[in-house]
Amino acid sequence: MKEVVDLLLRAAFEKAKKGGELRTSDLPPFVLEVPREAEHGDLASNLALALARSERRSPREVAECLLRHFDGGDDVQDAWIAGPGFLNFRFRREFWHARLAEARQQGEDYGFLPALRTETVQVEFVSANPTGPLTVGHGRNAVLGDTIARLLEARGHTVTREYYFNNAGRQMKVLAESVRARYLERIGREGAFPEDGYQGEYIREIAEALEREQGASLADGDLRPFQEAAEKTIFGEILRSLESMRIGFDVFFNEDSLYADGSIERTLADLRARGHVYERDGAVWLGLERLGLPADKVLIKSSGEPAYRMPDIAYHRNKLERGFDLVIDVLGADHIAESEEVRAALRALGLEAERVQPIIYQFVTLVRGGKPVKMSTRRAEYVTLDELVSEVGVDVVRFLFLTRKSDSHLEFDLDLAKSQSMENPVYYVQYAHARIANIRKKAAAVGLEEAPLLGGQLERLVQDDEMRLVRRVVGFPDVIAAAADGLEPHRLTFYLLELAAEFHSYYNRPENRVVSEDVDLSRARLALVESVGQVIRRGLGLLGVGAPDQM
């Protein structure tokens, strides 16, 4: 519905400009949004406020000028000025009925609103090191990245899901040393466990498997068999965990390839040639202070080993060179500084760092009985994603991970997550879908079909609560567009909760029986609730959550 008013406002601006009443040559960015209060109309715009500065007039004067040239045609019933100069609009009831009919015609494709300019987008997410199972924190990353990818595809963009497979560096050496130490324990040999080694029970399980397969033959060899076994086992478990979360990837990018193809050496040489690196204390440093960041950072340690940011810079250069219009990195809050360093280095290389957009997410706290808890039976100090999914289910995990903005801390209430009550947000939405499925069965049992999509029965939808549902359904494409364009999946989650609330309220009133003796009204109401059902299915599908017909 926003595109209707958007076009009408643009036409009004052009008419006012052509008539000499406005002198601004190009229309500035402006916002169209649904007001919180129904008395403020169906849509409101800040266009007059956006134009006021260039026009050197008060926003209200500009708003009056725009309204003189505004023609709402058959769609807009009323347009008026509110507050300091906001433009408010109310659509005719016929507009809503026609849009509801269009929604039913589009069926399960409803909500697809292609972007004005479609792009190639890479979404890199999870990218957990193969040193242990996925944790709950990794799970939030995974759900956030996968849902962003789904939303971008719903806008018509071509999306590549990528996992950066970091199997190089000191962490892998420590992992191998941890497995070897446990292996030596099993065969009765002494072996010092690394001071910062990996403590999880999974390390013992890998060592036990190696003993079964190789006996004591690896005792005096190098670390390679231990690293390879750990990497293969752990990454296999990671992939199985992701698959259970309905998450897949198009590309697995191996960090080793950056060493093998010379990308790291080439990137370092180019930074050096542009005067952005220097040597001190035997190490190679990146001059970040000159690039506007607080402190210079090491690229190559005095030992000759690259610091973690060196391959990251080369990797992001590789991403840009592959030609993506937009590169999205889903990162934990502890990676904010690193992301800024990488983008500063890309700018120093003359690359379009603005094409790289980080999505920062905060961490997850599990709560039971109002208190933080640890669920893990392993010795390691983390909670695995598999444990969480096993306790509450995939649908609940995915939905609840998206009930907060990504940059907000998430408190995951296990008691609430396990409850099958209307207080559980995902149950609340899914139950609305199940109720609609039950209505459909009742209607079919008496031979009732919904209203012909272009017929007159939809005009029977006149009650306030019916029209609220109609408006909510018709606003669905705008919600998808906003969630995708803003890379904010929580917008869709909030919308589904609001839609479910409107439906449950409508359903619980006896006078709103869908299947009644009034056939035309029953058909119209059936069309309405079926449209709610299709939107819930589509919305939950974009979140990677199921929409059951029975609960």
Coordinates of C-alpha atoms in Angstrom, one line a residue:
M1 CA 0.0 0.0 0.0
K2 CA 2.9 2.3 0.6
E3 CA 3.8 2.4 -3.1
V4 CA 0.3 3.8 -3.9
V5 CA 0.8 6.9 -1.7
D6 CA 4.5 7.2 -2.7
L7 CA 3.5 7.6 -6.4
L8 CA 0.8 10.1 -5.5
L9 CA 3.1 12.2 -3.4
R10 CA 5.7 12.2 -6.1
A11 CA 3.1 13.3 -8.7
A12 CA 2.0 16.1 -6.3
F13 CA 5.6 17.2 -5.9
E14 CA 6.2 17.3 -9.7
K15 CA 2.9 19.3 -10.2
A16 CA 3.9 21.8 -7.5
K17 CA 7.4 22.2 -8.9
K18 CA 6.1 22.6 -12.5
G19 CA 3.7 25.3 -11.3
G20 CA 6.5 27.2 -9.6
E21 CA 5.2 26.6 -6.1
L22 CA 8.2 24.5 -5.1
R23 CA 11.8 25.2 -6.1
T24 CA 13.6 22.1 -4.9
S25 CA 14.8 20.2 -8.0
D26 CA 15.1 16.7 -6.6
L27 CA 12.8 15.0 -4.2
P28 CA 14.7 14.2 -0.9
P29 CA 14.4 10.9 0.9
F30 CA 11.2 10.7 2.9
V31 CA 9.4 8.1 5.0
L32 CA 6.0 6.5 4.7
E33 CA 4.9 4.6 7.8
V34 CA 1.8 3.2 9.5
P35 CA 0.8 5.5 12.4
R36 CA 0.5 3.9 15.8
E37 CA -2.9 5.4 16.4
A38 CA -5.8 4.6 14.1
E39 CA -7.1 8.2 14.3
H40 CA -4.0 9.3 12.5
G41 CA -5.0 7.5 9.4
D42 CA -3.6 4.5 7.5
L43 CA -0.3 6.1 6.4
A44 CA 1.7 9.1 7.4
S45 CA 4.6 10.9 5.6
N46 CA 7.4 13.3 6.6
L47 CA 7.8 14.6 3.1
A48 CA 6.9 18.2 3.9
L49 CA 9.4 18.2 6.8
A50 CA 12.1 16.8 4.5
L51 CA 11.5 19.5 1.9
A52 CA 11.2 22.4 4.4
R53 CA 14.9 23.2 4.6
S54 CA 15.6 23.4 0.9
E55 CA 12.3 25.4 0.4
R56 CA 13.2 27.7 3.3
R57 CA 9.6 27.6 4.5
S58 CA 7.8 26.0 7.4
P59 CA 6.9 22.3 7.0
R60 CA 3.3 23.1 7.4
E61 CA 3.4 25.6 4.4
V62 CA 5.1 23.0 2.3
A63 CA 2.5 20.4 3.4
E64 CA -0.3 22.7 2.3
C65 CA 1.3 23.2 -1.0
L66 CA 1.6 19.4 -1.6
L67 CA -2.0 18.8 -0.6
R68 CA -3.2 21.4 -3.1
H69 CA -1.7 19.2 -5.8
F70 CA -2.5 15.8 -4.3
D71 CA -5.1 13.7 -6.1
G72 CA -6.0 10.6 -4.2
G73 CA -8.2 9.2 -7.0
D74 CA -10.3 6.2 -6.2
D75 CA -7.9 4.9 -3.5
V76 CA -7.4 7.7 -1.0
Q77 CA -10.5 8.9 0.9
D78 CA -8.9 11.7 2.9
A79 CA -5.5 13.5 3.3
W80 CA -4.7 16.1 6.0
I81 CA -1.9 17.8 7.8
A82 CA -1.0 16.8 11.4
G83 CA 1.4 18.2 13.9
P84 CA 4.2 20.3 12.6
G85 CA 3.7 19.2 9.0
F86 CA 3.1 15.5 8.7
L87 CA 0.9 14.3 5.9
N88 CA -1.7 11.7 6.9
F89 CA -3.8 9.6 4.6
R90 CA -6.8 7.3 4.9
F91 CA -7.7 4.8 2.2
R92 CA -11.3 4.0 1.1
R93 CA -12.8 0.8 2.3
E94 CA -13.0 -0.4 -1.4
F95 CA -9.2 0.0 -1.6
W96 CA -8.7 -2.5 1.2
H97 CA -11.2 -5.0 -0.2
A98 CA -9.6 -4.9 -3.6
R99 CA -6.1 -5.4 -2.1
L100 CA -7.5 -8.4 -0.1
A101 CA -8.8 -9.9 -3.3
E102 CA -5.3 -9.5 -4.8
A103 CA -3.7 -11.2 -1.8
R104 CA -6.0 -14.2 -2.3
Q105 CA -5.3 -14.3 -6.0
Q106 CA -1.5 -14.4 -5.4
G107 CA -1.9 -17.2 -2.9
E108 CA 1.4 -18.5 -1.4
D109 CA 3.4 -16.0 -3.5
Y110 CA 1.8 -13.1 -1.7
G111 CA 4.2 -10.8 0.0
F112 CA 6.8 -10.8 -2.9
L113 CA 7.6 -7.2 -3.6
P114 CA 10.7 -7.0 -5.8
A115 CA 13.2 -4.3 -5.0
L116 CA 13.6 -1.4 -7.5
R117 CA 17.2 -2.5 -8.0
T118 CA 18.0 -6.2 -7.5
E119 CA 21.5 -7.0 -6.4
T120 CA 23.9 -9.9 -5.9
V121 CA 24.4 -10.3 -2.2
Q122 CA 26.8 -12.5 -0.2
V123 CA 25.8 -13.3 3.4
E124 CA 28.6 -14.7 5.4
F125 CA 27.4 -16.2 8.7
V126 CA 28.2 -18.7 11.4
S127 CA 31.8 -19.2 10.2
A128 CA 32.6 -20.9 13.5
N129 CA 36.0 -22.3 13.8
P130 CA 36.1 -26.2 13.7
T131 CA 37.3 -26.4 17.3
G132 CA 34.1 -27.4 19.0
P133 CA 30.3 -27.8 18.8
L134 CA 28.1 -24.8 17.9
T135 CA 27.1 -22.9 20.9
V136 CA 23.8 -21.0 21.6
G137 CA 25.7 -17.8 20.5
H138 CA 26.5 -19.4 17.2
G139 CA 22.8 -20.4 16.9
R140 CA 21.7 -16.8 17.1
N141 CA 24.2 -15.9 14.4
A142 CA 23.0 -18.8 12.2
V143 CA 19.3 -17.9 12.5
L144 CA 19.9 -14.3 11.9
G145 CA 22.1 -14.8 8.8
D146 CA 19.8 -17.5 7.3
T147 CA 16.7 -15.3 7.8
I148 CA 18.3 -12.2 6.3
A149 CA 19.2 -14.4 3.3
R150 CA 15.6 -15.6 3.0
L151 CA 14.3 -12.0 3.2
L152 CA 16.7 -10.7 0.6
E153 CA 15.6 -13.5 -1.8
A154 CA 12.0 -12.5 -1.2
R155 CA 13.0 -9.0 -2.5
G156 CA 14.3 -10.6 -5.7
H157 CA 18.0 -10.4 -4.8
T158 CA 20.4 -13.1 -5.8
V159 CA 21.9 -14.4 -2.5
T160 CA 25.0 -16.5 -1.8
R161 CA 25.2 -18.0 1.6
E162 CA 28.8 -18.5 2.6
Y163 CA 30.7 -20.1 5.5
Y164 CA 34.3 -19.0 6.1
F165 CA 36.1 -22.2 7.1
N166 CA 38.9 -21.1 9.4
N167 CA 41.1 -24.2 9.7
A168 CA 44.5 -22.4 9.9
G169 CA 46.6 -20.8 12.6
R170 CA 47.4 -21.4 16.3
Q171 CA 43.9 -22.4 17.3
M172 CA 44.1 -25.5 15.1
K173 CA 47.5 -26.4 16.6
V174 CA 46.1 -26.1 20.1
L175 CA 43.1 -28.3 19.0
A176 CA 45.5 -30.9 17.7
E177 CA 47.6 -30.8 20.8
S178 CA 44.4 -31.2 22.9
V179 CA 43.4 -34.3 21.0
R180 CA 46.9 -35.8 21.1
A181 CA 47.1 -35.3 24.9
R182 CA 43.8 -37.2 25.4
Y183 CA 45.0 -39.9 22.9
L184 CA 48.2 -40.4 24.8
E185 CA 46.2 -40.7 28.0
R186 CA 44.2 -43.5 26.5
I187 CA 47.2 -45.5 25.4
G188 CA 49.0 -45.1 28.8
R189 CA 51.6 -42.6 27.6
E190 CA 52.4 -39.2 29.2
G191 CA 51.4 -36.2 27.3
A192 CA 51.2 -32.6 28.6
F193 CA 47.8 -31.1 28.0
P194 CA 48.2 -27.6 26.5
E195 CA 47.6 -24.8 29.1
D196 CA 44.8 -23.2 26.9
G197 CA 43.6 -26.5 25.4
Y198 CA 40.1 -27.5 24.5
Q199 CA 38.4 -29.2 27.5
G200 CA 35.1 -30.5 26.0
E201 CA 34.2 -34.2 26.2
Y202 CA 34.1 -34.2 22.4
I203 CA 38.0 -34.0 22.6
R204 CA 38.0 -37.3 24.4
E205 CA 35.6 -38.8 22.0
I206 CA 37.8 -37.9 19.0
A207 CA 40.8 -39.4 20.8
E208 CA 38.9 -42.6 21.5
A209 CA 38.0 -42.9 17.9
L210 CA 41.6 -42.5 16.8
E211 CA 42.7 -45.2 19.3
R212 CA 40.1 -47.6 17.9
E213 CA 41.2 -46.9 14.3
Q214 CA 45.0 -46.5 14.7
G215 CA 45.9 -48.2 18.0
A216 CA 49.1 -46.7 19.4
S217 CA 50.6 -46.0 16.0
L218 CA 50.3 -42.3 16.3
A219 CA 52.1 -41.8 19.5
D220 CA 55.4 -40.7 18.1
G221 CA 54.1 -38.9 15.0
D222 CA 53.4 -35.3 14.3
L223 CA 50.2 -33.4 14.9
R224 CA 48.6 -33.7 11.5
P225 CA 46.6 -36.8 12.0
F226 CA 45.1 -35.3 15.2
Q227 CA 44.2 -32.0 13.5
E228 CA 42.7 -33.8 10.5
A229 CA 40.6 -36.1 12.7
A230 CA 39.4 -33.3 14.9
E231 CA 38.6 -31.0 12.0
K232 CA 36.7 -33.6 10.1
T233 CA 34.7 -34.8 13.1
I234 CA 33.9 -31.4 14.5
F235 CA 33.0 -29.8 11.2
G236 CA 30.8 -32.8 10.4
E237 CA 28.9 -32.2 13.7
I238 CA 28.6 -28.5 12.9
L239 CA 27.0 -29.2 9.5
R240 CA 24.6 -31.7 11.1
S241 CA 23.6 -29.1 13.7
L242 CA 23.0 -26.5 11.0
E243 CA 21.0 -29.0 8.9
S244 CA 18.8 -29.7 12.0
M245 CA 18.2 -25.9 12.1
R246 CA 17.1 -25.9 8.4
I247 CA 20.2 -24.0 7.4
G248 CA 22.4 -24.7 4.4
F249 CA 25.2 -22.9 2.6
D250 CA 26.2 -22.4 -1.1
V251 CA 29.9 -21.8 -0.5
F252 CA 32.4 -23.1 2.1
F253 CA 35.5 -20.8 1.8
N254 CA 38.6 -22.4 3.2
E255 CA 41.1 -20.0 4.8
D256 CA 44.0 -22.2 3.7
S257 CA 43.2 -21.1 0.1
L258 CA 44.2 -17.5 0.9
Y259 CA 47.7 -18.8 1.7
A260 CA 47.8 -21.3 -1.2
D261 CA 46.9 -18.8 -4.0
G262 CA 49.1 -15.9 -2.6
S263 CA 46.2 -13.7 -1.6
I264 CA 47.7 -12.9 1.8
E265 CA 51.1 -12.0 0.3
R266 CA 49.5 -9.9 -2.5
T267 CA 47.3 -8.0 0.0
L268 CA 50.2 -7.3 2.3
A269 CA 52.4 -6.2 -0.6
D270 CA 49.7 -3.8 -1.9
L271 CA 49.2 -2.3 1.6
R272 CA 52.9 -1.8 1.8
A273 CA 53.1 -0.2 -1.6
R274 CA 50.4 2.3 -0.6
G275 CA 52.4 3.2 2.5
H276 CA 50.0 1.7 5.1
V277 CA 52.3 -0.8 6.8
Y278 CA 55.5 -0.5 8.7
E279 CA 57.8 -2.7 10.8
R280 CA 58.4 -2.4 14.5
D281 CA 59.8 -4.9 17.1
G282 CA 60.2 -7.5 14.4
A283 CA 56.5 -7.4 13.5
V284 CA 54.6 -5.8 10.6
W285 CA 52.0 -3.3 11.6
L286 CA 49.0 -1.7 9.8
G287 CA 48.9 2.1 10.2
L288 CA 45.3 2.4 11.4
E289 CA 45.7 5.7 13.2
R290 CA 46.3 7.4 9.9
L291 CA 43.1 5.8 8.6
G292 CA 41.0 7.3 11.5
L293 CA 41.0 4.4 14.0
P294 CA 42.3 4.5 17.6
A295 CA 45.4 2.4 17.3
D296 CA 47.7 0.6 14.8
K297 CA 47.5 -3.2 14.8
V298 CA 49.8 -6.1 14.0
L299 CA 49.4 -7.8 10.7
I300 CA 52.4 -10.2 10.9
K301 CA 53.7 -11.2 14.3
S302 CA 57.4 -11.3 15.1
S303 CA 57.2 -15.1 14.7
G304 CA 56.3 -14.6 11.0
E305 CA 52.7 -15.9 11.6
P306 CA 49.9 -13.7 10.3
A307 CA 47.6 -12.1 13.0
Y308 CA 44.0 -13.0 12.5
R309 CA 43.1 -9.7 10.8
M310 CA 45.6 -10.3 8.0
P311 CA 43.7 -13.2 6.4
D312 CA 40.4 -11.4 7.2
I313 CA 41.5 -8.4 5.1
A314 CA 42.6 -10.7 2.2
Y315 CA 39.3 -12.6 2.5
H316 CA 37.2 -9.5 2.3
R317 CA 39.2 -8.3 -0.7
N318 CA 38.4 -11.6 -2.3
K319 CA 34.7 -11.1 -1.6
L320 CA 34.7 -7.6 -3.3
E321 CA 36.7 -8.9 -6.2
R322 CA 34.0 -11.6 -6.8
G323 CA 31.7 -8.7 -7.7
F324 CA 29.0 -8.8 -5.1
D325 CA 27.0 -5.6 -4.9
L326 CA 26.6 -6.1 -1.1
V327 CA 28.6 -8.2 1.3
I328 CA 27.0 -8.9 4.7
D329 CA 29.0 -10.1 7.7
V330 CA 27.0 -11.5 10.6
L331 CA 29.2 -10.9 13.6
G332 CA 29.1 -11.1 17.4
A333 CA 29.6 -7.9 19.4
D334 CA 33.2 -8.9 20.2
H335 CA 34.1 -8.4 16.5
I336 CA 33.0 -4.8 16.1
A337 CA 36.6 -3.4 16.3
E338 CA 37.9 -6.1 13.9
S339 CA 35.2 -5.3 11.4
E340 CA 36.1 -1.6 11.4
E341 CA 39.8 -2.5 11.0
V342 CA 39.1 -4.7 8.0
R343 CA 36.9 -2.0 6.3
A344 CA 39.6 0.6 6.9
A345 CA 42.2 -1.6 5.3
L346 CA 39.9 -2.2 2.3
R347 CA 39.5 1.6 1.9
A348 CA 43.3 1.9 2.1
L349 CA 43.5 -0.6 -0.8
G350 CA 41.2 1.6 -2.9
L351 CA 38.3 -0.8 -2.6
E352 CA 34.6 0.0 -2.0
A353 CA 34.5 -0.8 1.7
E354 CA 30.9 0.6 1.9
R355 CA 29.8 -2.6 0.1
V356 CA 30.7 -4.5 3.2
Q357 CA 28.0 -4.2 5.9
P358 CA 28.4 -5.8 9.3
I359 CA 25.3 -7.0 11.2
I360 CA 26.3 -7.1 14.8
Y361 CA 24.4 -9.3 17.3
Q362 CA 24.5 -9.4 21.0
F363 CA 24.8 -12.5 23.1
V364 CA 22.2 -14.9 24.5
T365 CA 21.5 -15.6 28.1
L366 CA 19.5 -18.8 28.9
V367 CA 17.1 -18.4 31.9
R368 CA 15.1 -20.9 33.8
G369 CA 13.0 -20.0 36.8
G370 CA 14.1 -16.4 36.4
K371 CA 17.8 -17.4 36.9
P372 CA 20.7 -17.9 34.3
V373 CA 21.4 -21.6 33.8
K374 CA 23.8 -23.8 32.1
M375 CA 22.4 -26.8 30.3
S376 CA 25.6 -28.4 29.0
T377 CA 26.6 -31.9 30.3
R378 CA 30.0 -31.3 28.9
R379 CA 33.0 -30.0 30.8
A380 CA 33.5 -27.1 28.5
E381 CA 32.1 -23.7 29.6
Y382 CA 29.4 -23.3 27.0
V383 CA 25.9 -24.4 26.1
T384 CA 25.6 -26.3 22.8
L385 CA 23.0 -25.4 20.2
D386 CA 22.1 -29.1 19.9
E387 CA 21.2 -29.2 23.6
L388 CA 19.0 -26.1 23.3
V389 CA 17.2 -27.5 20.2
S390 CA 16.8 -30.9 21.9
E391 CA 15.0 -29.3 24.8
V392 CA 12.7 -26.8 23.1
G393 CA 12.6 -27.6 19.4
V394 CA 13.8 -25.9 16.2
D395 CA 10.7 -23.8 15.6
V396 CA 10.9 -22.2 19.1
V397 CA 14.7 -21.6 18.9
R398 CA 14.5 -19.9 15.5
F399 CA 11.5 -17.8 16.4
L400 CA 12.7 -16.7 19.8
F401 CA 16.1 -15.8 18.5
L402 CA 14.3 -13.2 16.2
T403 CA 12.1 -11.6 18.9
R404 CA 14.7 -8.9 19.6
K405 CA 16.8 -6.6 17.4
S406 CA 20.1 -8.2 16.6
D407 CA 22.0 -5.5 18.5
S408 CA 20.0 -6.1 21.7
H409 CA 20.9 -8.7 24.3
L410 CA 18.6 -11.7 24.2
E411 CA 17.3 -13.4 27.3
F412 CA 16.0 -16.8 26.3
D413 CA 13.4 -18.0 28.8
L414 CA 13.5 -21.8 28.8
D415 CA 10.3 -22.2 30.8
L416 CA 8.4 -20.0 28.4
A417 CA 10.0 -21.7 25.4
K418 CA 8.8 -25.1 26.5
S419 CA 5.3 -24.1 27.4
Q420 CA 2.5 -24.8 25.0
S421 CA 0.4 -21.8 26.0
M422 CA -0.6 -18.5 24.5
E423 CA 2.3 -16.8 26.4
N424 CA 4.8 -18.6 24.2
P425 CA 5.3 -16.3 21.2
V426 CA 5.8 -19.0 18.6
Y427 CA 2.9 -21.1 19.9
Y428 CA 0.8 -18.0 19.8
V429 CA 1.4 -17.5 16.1
Q430 CA 1.3 -21.1 15.1
Y431 CA -2.0 -21.6 17.0
A432 CA -3.6 -18.9 15.0
H433 CA -2.6 -20.9 11.8
A434 CA -4.0 -24.1 13.4
R435 CA -7.3 -22.3 14.2
I436 CA -7.6 -21.1 10.6
A437 CA -7.0 -24.7 9.4
N438 CA -9.8 -25.9 11.6
I439 CA -12.2 -23.2 10.2
R440 CA -11.3 -24.3 6.7
K441 CA -12.3 -27.9 7.6
K442 CA -15.6 -26.8 9.1
A443 CA -16.3 -24.7 6.0
A444 CA -15.5 -27.6 3.7
A445 CA -17.7 -29.9 5.7
V446 CA -20.8 -27.8 4.9
G447 CA -19.7 -27.1 1.3
L448 CA -18.8 -23.5 1.9
E449 CA -16.3 -21.8 -0.4
E450 CA -14.8 -18.3 0.1
A451 CA -16.1 -15.3 -1.8
P452 CA -15.3 -15.0 -5.6
L453 CA -12.2 -12.9 -5.5
L454 CA -13.6 -10.1 -7.7
G455 CA -17.2 -10.5 -6.5
G456 CA -19.2 -8.3 -4.2
Q457 CA -19.2 -10.5 -1.0
L458 CA -15.9 -8.9 0.3
E459 CA -17.9 -5.7 0.7
R460 CA -19.6 -7.4 3.6
L461 CA -16.4 -7.0 5.6
V462 CA -17.2 -3.7 7.4
Q463 CA -16.7 -4.3 11.1
D464 CA -13.8 -2.5 12.8
D465 CA -12.0 -5.7 13.8
E466 CA -12.5 -7.2 10.3
M467 CA -11.0 -4.1 8.7
R468 CA -8.1 -4.2 11.1
L469 CA -7.3 -7.7 10.0
V470 CA -7.7 -6.6 6.3
R471 CA -5.3 -3.7 6.8
R472 CA -2.8 -6.0 8.6
V473 CA -2.8 -8.5 5.7
V474 CA -2.5 -5.9 3.1
G475 CA 0.5 -4.4 4.9
F476 CA 2.4 -7.7 4.7
P477 CA 4.5 -6.9 1.5
D478 CA 5.6 -3.6 3.1
V479 CA 6.8 -5.5 6.2
I480 CA 8.9 -7.9 4.1
A481 CA 10.4 -5.0 2.2
A482 CA 11.2 -3.1 5.4
A483 CA 12.7 -6.2 7.1
A484 CA 14.8 -7.1 4.0
D485 CA 16.0 -3.6 3.1
G486 CA 16.8 -2.8 6.7
L487 CA 18.4 -6.2 7.3
E488 CA 16.1 -6.5 10.4
P489 CA 14.3 -9.8 10.6
H490 CA 12.7 -8.9 13.9
R491 CA 10.3 -6.6 12.0
L492 CA 8.6 -9.7 10.5
T493 CA 8.5 -11.5 13.9
F494 CA 6.8 -8.5 15.5
Y495 CA 4.4 -8.2 12.6
L496 CA 3.3 -11.9 12.9
L497 CA 2.7 -11.5 16.6
E498 CA 0.6 -8.4 16.0
L499 CA -1.3 -10.2 13.2
A500 CA -1.9 -13.3 15.4
A501 CA -3.2 -11.0 18.2
E502 CA -5.6 -9.3 15.8
F503 CA -6.8 -12.7 14.6
H504 CA -7.2 -14.3 18.1
S505 CA -9.2 -11.2 19.3
Y506 CA -11.5 -11.5 16.2
Y507 CA -11.9 -15.3 16.6
N508 CA -12.8 -15.1 20.3
R509 CA -15.9 -13.0 19.7
P510 CA -19.0 -15.2 19.2
E511 CA -20.5 -12.7 16.8
N512 CA -17.6 -13.2 14.4
R513 CA -18.4 -16.8 13.6
V514 CA -17.0 -17.4 10.1
V515 CA -19.3 -20.3 9.2
S516 CA -22.9 -19.1 9.7
E517 CA -26.3 -19.2 8.0
D518 CA -25.4 -15.9 6.1
V519 CA -23.7 -17.5 3.1
D520 CA -22.3 -14.3 1.6
L521 CA -20.9 -13.1 4.9
S522 CA -19.5 -16.5 5.6
R523 CA -17.7 -16.5 2.3
A524 CA -16.2 -13.1 2.8
R525 CA -15.0 -14.0 6.3
L526 CA -13.6 -17.2 5.0
A527 CA -11.6 -15.2 2.5
L528 CA -10.4 -13.0 5.2
V529 CA -9.2 -15.7 7.6
E530 CA -7.7 -17.7 4.8
S531 CA -5.6 -14.6 3.8
V532 CA -4.5 -14.4 7.4
G533 CA -3.5 -18.0 7.3
Q534 CA -1.5 -17.6 4.0
V535 CA 0.4 -14.6 5.4
I536 CA 1.2 -16.5 8.6
R537 CA 2.5 -19.5 6.5
R538 CA 4.6 -17.2 4.3
G539 CA 5.9 -15.2 7.2
L540 CA 6.9 -18.2 9.3
G541 CA 8.4 -19.8 6.2
L542 CA 10.7 -16.7 5.8
L543 CA 11.7 -17.2 9.5
G544 CA 12.4 -20.9 8.8
V545 CA 9.6 -21.9 11.2
G546 CA 6.8 -24.4 10.5
A547 CA 3.1 -23.6 10.3
P548 CA 1.2 -26.6 11.6
D549 CA -2.5 -27.3 10.9
Q550 CA -2.9 -29.0 14.3
M551 CA -1.6 -28.3 17.7

